[in-house]
Amino acid sequence: MRVPARVFADPELLEAIRADRSLEQLQNVATLPGVVGAALAMPDIHQGYGFPVGGLAATEPPDGIVSPGGVGYDINCGVRLLVAAIAADELGDRKESLVHEVSRLAPAGAGREAALRLNGAELDRVLREGPAALLELRGIGTEDDVEHTESRGRLGGADPDALSERARQRGSGQLGTVGSGNHFIEVQRVERVLDEQSAKAYGLEPGAMTILIHSGSRGLGHQVCTDYVKRMDAAVSGHGIELPDRQLACAPLSAPESQDYLRAMAAAANFAWANRAAIAHSVREAIRAVLGDEAADGTRQVYDVAHNVAKLEPYGGRELCVHRKGATRAFPPGHAEVPPRYLEAGQPVFIPGSMGTSSFVLAGRQGSMQRSFGTTCHGAGRRMSRTGARKRIKGAELRRQLEADGITVRCPSNRGLAEEAPFAYKDVEAVVEVVERAGLAARVAQLRPIGVVKG
């Protein structure tokens, strides 16, 4: 290990973390060339590919590495929060119609495709420019949406030519779709406001209806990771790098394969932001169909924040490549990349729970810059495998339980639903408390699900 490995957790969460190989994976990350400070893990850490999910590492160019396993297969899996112009209680008996309409307009599940189709030149623009291209080309989204998206939904240096033809094919019909697994669109109610000043800045009031969108780069991003893991695995020995795990395949940031990967990863990240923009458009159209034009046009975006990216960022006068895998940016008040509307509150952070449990809106704090390269966790984190969850409950039974709790559910697969049962995840409130006590982010509002569309 070149640097320490550090975990943000309490004793109970640490006990759950020890159940898999995630701590061993974190130690492996600490052996990578050019790693700075420490290999870090958030309280939602669990075993992943190469890096643990919930893992974080910053490396310094030119000899520090970039690793596709430190970003993951679902490049820029992320979360976008919308707040509607009506209260959740105003839905009444229209809740089921709204959830159904959302599921109809935003296809969810493995391999699902959307009605939105782009020609080759249009897809290239989306890969280079993200949701701003969709707004100009198809009128999808608003300038306010773009303004309230991390990095304005665009990573610089994106190059469509760095993607394989297979990656382009896999993504061509998937803009506006929700992936399988833990991806979702959730209709929620603001249950509690915990920081009135920040909540006001974010436009959140008790009882308001919110919609949380969780999806990523779909098959396009998966293929980018597949392609570059193979390429880096073939080249790693030529760079004189010895790895404790082949899943950490990497190359120095100055190497051609790393530069190509960063260009391809940026394109996939831009695609993911455009995907969530297209899903948000479908949500607004569902609101329009069920609740009317005023409710749809008054639905605004709070923020969109990425997981699963590697970004060059300045820390302590040095430019570092920050790998965030299952971890999310949490910049504090006054940071140059926080939108003007939120400058005093800090960057919005979203930590979803799981079906049937709360999600939280937080605000980034200065402690994240001091302790975690401007980062916090991205969710509750799995504590049980998908197979283990299926053995414990059937999807149909879980569906009945959620419906009995007042949560309308749309999911194409009972098997997939069972895999995402609430008990398969850590306690989100314990995870959020650790984040807050560590000074990485502060709670702003608690959201309760009233309807969910699962992939």
Coordinates of N, CA and C in Angstrom, one line a residue, residues 237-341:
S237 N 1.4 -4.5 -18.3 CA 2.7 -5.0 -18.0 C 3.8 -4.2 -18.7
G238 N 3.4 -3.6 -19.9 CA 4.3 -2.8 -20.6 C 4.6 -1.5 -20.0
H239 N 3.8 -1.1 -19.0 CA 4.0 0.1 -18.2 C 4.8 -0.2 -16.9
G240 N 5.1 -1.4 -16.7 CA 5.8 -1.8 -15.5 C 5.0 -1.8 -14.3
I241 N 3.7 -1.9 -14.4 CA 2.8 -1.9 -13.3 C 2.4 -3.3 -12.8
E242 N 2.6 -3.6 -11.6 CA 2.1 -4.9 -11.0 C 0.9 -4.6 -10.2
L243 N -0.1 -5.4 -10.4 CA -1.4 -5.3 -9.8 C -1.8 -6.5 -8.9
P244 N -2.4 -6.2 -7.7 CA -2.9 -7.3 -6.9 C -4.2 -7.9 -7.4
D245 N -4.8 -7.3 -8.4 CA -6.1 -7.8 -8.9 C -6.2 -7.3 -10.4
R246 N -6.4 -8.2 -11.3 CA -6.5 -7.8 -12.7 C -7.6 -6.9 -13.0
Q247 N -8.6 -6.9 -12.2 CA -9.8 -6.0 -12.4 C -9.4 -4.5 -12.2
L248 N -8.2 -4.3 -11.7 CA -7.7 -2.9 -11.5 C -6.9 -2.5 -12.7
A249 N -7.0 -3.1 -13.9 CA -6.3 -2.8 -15.1 C -6.3 -1.3 -15.3
C250 N -5.1 -0.7 -15.6 CA -4.9 0.7 -15.6 C -3.7 1.1 -16.4
A251 N -3.5 2.4 -16.6 CA -2.4 2.9 -17.3 C -2.1 4.3 -16.8
P252 N -0.8 4.7 -16.9 CA -0.5 6.1 -16.5 C -1.4 7.1 -17.2
L253 N -1.8 8.2 -16.6 CA -2.6 9.2 -17.2 C -2.0 9.8 -18.5
S254 N -0.7 9.7 -18.6 CA 0.0 10.3 -19.8 C 0.0 9.3 -21.0
A255 N -0.4 8.0 -20.7 CA -0.4 7.0 -21.8 C -1.5 7.2 -22.8
P256 N -1.3 6.8 -24.0 CA -2.3 6.9 -25.1 C -3.6 6.2 -24.7
E257 N -3.5 5.0 -24.1 CA -4.8 4.3 -23.8 C -5.6 5.0 -22.7
S258 N -4.9 5.7 -21.8 CA -5.6 6.5 -20.8 C -6.2 7.7 -21.4
Q259 N -5.5 8.4 -22.2 CA -6.1 9.6 -22.9 C -7.3 9.2 -23.7
D260 N -7.2 8.1 -24.4 CA -8.4 7.6 -25.2 C -9.6 7.2 -24.3
Y261 N -9.2 6.6 -23.2 CA -10.3 6.2 -22.2 C -11.0 7.4 -21.7
L262 N -10.2 8.4 -21.3 CA -10.8 9.6 -20.7 C -11.8 10.3 -21.8
R263 N -11.4 10.3 -23.0 CA -12.2 10.9 -24.1 C -13.5 10.1 -24.2
A264 N -13.4 8.7 -24.2 CA -14.5 7.9 -24.4 C -15.4 8.0 -23.1
M265 N -14.8 8.0 -21.9 CA -15.6 8.1 -20.7 C -16.4 9.4 -20.6
A266 N -15.7 10.5 -21.1 CA -16.4 11.8 -21.1 C -17.6 11.7 -22.0
A267 N -17.5 11.1 -23.1 CA -18.6 11.0 -24.1 C -19.7 10.2 -23.5
A268 N -19.4 9.1 -22.8 CA -20.4 8.2 -22.1 C -21.1 9.0 -21.0
A269 N -20.3 9.8 -20.3 CA -20.9 10.6 -19.2 C -21.8 11.6 -19.7
N270 N -21.5 12.3 -20.8 CA -22.4 13.3 -21.5 C -23.7 12.6 -22.0
F271 N -23.5 11.4 -22.5 CA -24.7 10.6 -22.9 C -25.6 10.3 -21.7
A272 N -25.0 10.0 -20.6 CA -25.8 9.7 -19.4 C -26.6 10.9 -18.9
W273 N -25.9 12.1 -18.9 CA -26.7 13.3 -18.5 C -27.8 13.5 -19.5
A274 N -27.6 13.3 -20.8 CA -28.6 13.5 -21.8 C -29.7 12.4 -21.6
N275 N -29.4 11.2 -21.2 CA -30.4 10.2 -20.9 C -31.3 10.7 -19.8
R276 N -30.7 11.2 -18.7 CA -31.6 11.6 -17.6 C -32.4 12.9 -18.0
A277 N -31.8 13.7 -18.9 CA -32.6 14.8 -19.3 C -33.8 14.4 -20.1
A278 N -33.6 13.3 -21.0 CA -34.7 12.8 -21.7 C -35.8 12.1 -20.8
I279 N -35.3 11.4 -19.8 CA -36.3 10.8 -18.8 C -37.0 11.9 -18.1
A280 N -36.4 13.0 -17.7 CA -37.1 14.1 -17.1 C -38.1 14.7 -18.0
H281 N -37.8 14.8 -19.3 CA -38.8 15.3 -20.2 C -40.0 14.4 -20.2
S282 N -39.8 13.0 -20.2 CA -40.9 12.1 -20.2 C -41.7 12.2 -18.9
V283 N -41.1 12.5 -17.8 CA -41.8 12.7 -16.5 C -42.7 13.9 -16.6
R284 N -42.1 15.0 -17.2 CA -42.9 16.2 -17.3 C -44.1 15.9 -18.3
E285 N -43.9 15.2 -19.3 CA -45.1 14.9 -20.2 C -46.1 14.0 -19.5
A286 N -45.6 13.1 -18.6 CA -46.6 12.3 -17.9 C -47.4 13.1 -16.9
I287 N -46.7 14.1 -16.3 CA -47.4 15.1 -15.4 C -48.4 15.9 -16.2
R288 N -48.0 16.3 -17.4 CA -48.9 17.0 -18.3 C -50.2 16.2 -18.6
A289 N -50.0 14.9 -19.0 CA -51.1 14.1 -19.3 C -52.1 13.9 -18.2
V290 N -51.6 13.8 -17.0 CA -52.4 13.4 -15.8 C -52.8 14.6 -15.0
L291 N -52.0 15.6 -14.9 CA -52.2 16.7 -14.0 C -52.4 18.1 -14.7
G292 N -52.1 18.1 -16.0 CA -52.3 19.4 -16.8 C -51.0 20.1 -17.0
D293 N -51.2 21.1 -17.9 CA -50.0 21.9 -18.4 C -49.3 22.7 -17.3
E294 N -50.1 23.3 -16.4 CA -49.6 24.2 -15.4 C -48.7 23.4 -14.5
A295 N -49.1 22.2 -14.1 CA -48.3 21.3 -13.2 C -47.0 20.9 -13.9
A296 N -47.1 20.6 -15.2 CA -45.9 20.1 -16.0 C -44.9 21.2 -16.2
D297 N -45.4 22.4 -16.6 CA -44.5 23.5 -16.9 C -43.9 24.1 -15.6
G298 N -44.6 23.9 -14.4 CA -44.0 24.3 -13.2 C -43.1 23.3 -12.5
T299 N -42.9 22.2 -13.1 CA -42.0 21.2 -12.6 C -40.5 21.6 -12.9
R300 N -39.7 21.9 -11.9 CA -38.4 22.3 -12.2 C -37.3 21.4 -11.6
Q301 N -36.2 21.5 -12.2 CA -35.1 20.6 -11.7 C -34.3 21.2 -10.6
V302 N -34.1 20.4 -9.5 CA -33.3 20.9 -8.4 C -31.8 20.7 -8.8
Y303 N -31.4 19.5 -9.2 CA -30.0 19.3 -9.6 C -29.9 17.9 -10.2
D304 N -28.8 17.7 -10.8 CA -28.4 16.4 -11.4 C -26.9 16.2 -11.0
V305 N -26.6 15.1 -10.3 CA -25.3 14.8 -9.8 C -24.9 13.4 -10.3
A306 N -23.6 13.3 -10.7 CA -23.0 12.1 -11.2 C -22.4 11.2 -10.1
H307 N -22.5 9.9 -10.4 CA -21.7 8.9 -9.7 C -20.7 8.4 -10.8
N308 N -19.8 7.5 -10.5 CA -19.1 6.8 -11.5 C -18.5 7.6 -12.6
V309 N -17.6 8.5 -12.2 CA -16.8 9.2 -13.2 C -15.3 9.4 -12.6
A310 N -14.4 9.7 -13.5 CA -13.1 10.2 -13.2 C -12.9 11.6 -13.7
K311 N -12.6 12.5 -12.9 CA -12.6 13.9 -13.3 C -11.3 14.6 -12.9
L312 N -10.7 15.4 -13.7 CA -9.5 16.2 -13.3 C -10.0 17.4 -12.6
E313 N -9.5 17.6 -11.3 CA -10.0 18.6 -10.4 C -8.8 19.2 -9.6
P314 N -8.8 20.5 -9.3 CA -7.7 21.0 -8.5 C -7.9 20.8 -7.0
Y315 N -6.8 20.4 -6.3 CA -6.8 20.2 -4.9 C -5.4 20.6 -4.4
G316 N -5.4 21.6 -3.5 CA -4.1 22.0 -2.9 C -3.1 22.4 -3.9
G317 N -3.5 23.1 -5.0 CA -2.6 23.6 -6.0 C -2.1 22.5 -7.0
R318 N -2.7 21.3 -6.9 CA -2.4 20.2 -7.8 C -3.6 19.8 -8.5
E319 N -3.4 19.4 -9.8 CA -4.5 18.8 -10.6 C -4.5 17.3 -10.4
L320 N -5.6 16.8 -9.9 CA -5.7 15.3 -9.6 C -6.8 14.7 -10.4
C321 N -6.7 13.4 -10.7 CA -7.7 12.7 -11.4 C -8.5 11.9 -10.3
V322 N -9.7 12.4 -10.0 CA -10.5 11.9 -8.9 C -11.5 10.8 -9.4
H323 N -11.2 9.6 -9.0 CA -12.1 8.5 -9.4 C -13.2 8.4 -8.3
R324 N -14.5 8.6 -8.7 CA -15.6 8.4 -7.8 C -16.4 7.2 -8.3
K325 N -16.4 6.1 -7.6 CA -17.2 5.0 -8.1 C -18.3 4.7 -7.0
G326 N -19.5 4.9 -7.4 CA -20.6 4.8 -6.4 C -20.3 5.9 -5.3
A327 N -19.9 7.0 -5.7 CA -19.7 8.2 -4.8 C -20.0 9.4 -5.6
T328 N -20.4 10.5 -4.9 CA -20.9 11.6 -5.6 C -20.2 12.9 -5.1
R329 N -20.2 13.9 -5.9 CA -19.6 15.2 -5.6 C -20.4 15.9 -4.5
A330 N -19.7 16.6 -3.6 CA -20.4 17.3 -2.5 C -19.7 18.6 -2.2
F331 N -19.7 19.5 -3.2 CA -18.9 20.8 -3.1 C -19.6 21.7 -2.1
P332 N -18.9 22.5 -1.3 CA -19.5 23.3 -0.3 C -19.9 24.7 -0.8
P333 N -20.6 25.5 0.1 CA -21.0 26.8 -0.2 C -19.8 27.6 -0.7
G334 N -20.0 28.4 -1.8 CA -19.0 29.3 -2.3 C -18.1 28.7 -3.3
H335 N -18.2 27.4 -3.6 CA -17.4 26.7 -4.6 C -17.7 27.2 -6.0
A336 N -16.7 27.4 -6.8 CA -16.9 27.9 -8.1 C -17.8 27.1 -9.0
E337 N -17.9 25.8 -8.7 CA -18.8 25.0 -9.6 C -20.2 24.8 -9.1
V338 N -20.5 25.5 -8.0 CA -21.9 25.4 -7.5 C -22.7 26.5 -8.2
P339 N -23.9 26.2 -8.7 CA -24.7 27.2 -9.4 C -25.0 28.4 -8.6
P340 N -25.1 29.5 -9.2 CA -25.4 30.8 -8.4 C -26.5 30.7 -7.4
R341 N -27.6 30.0 -7.8 CA -28.8 29.9 -7.0 C -28.5 29.2 -5.7

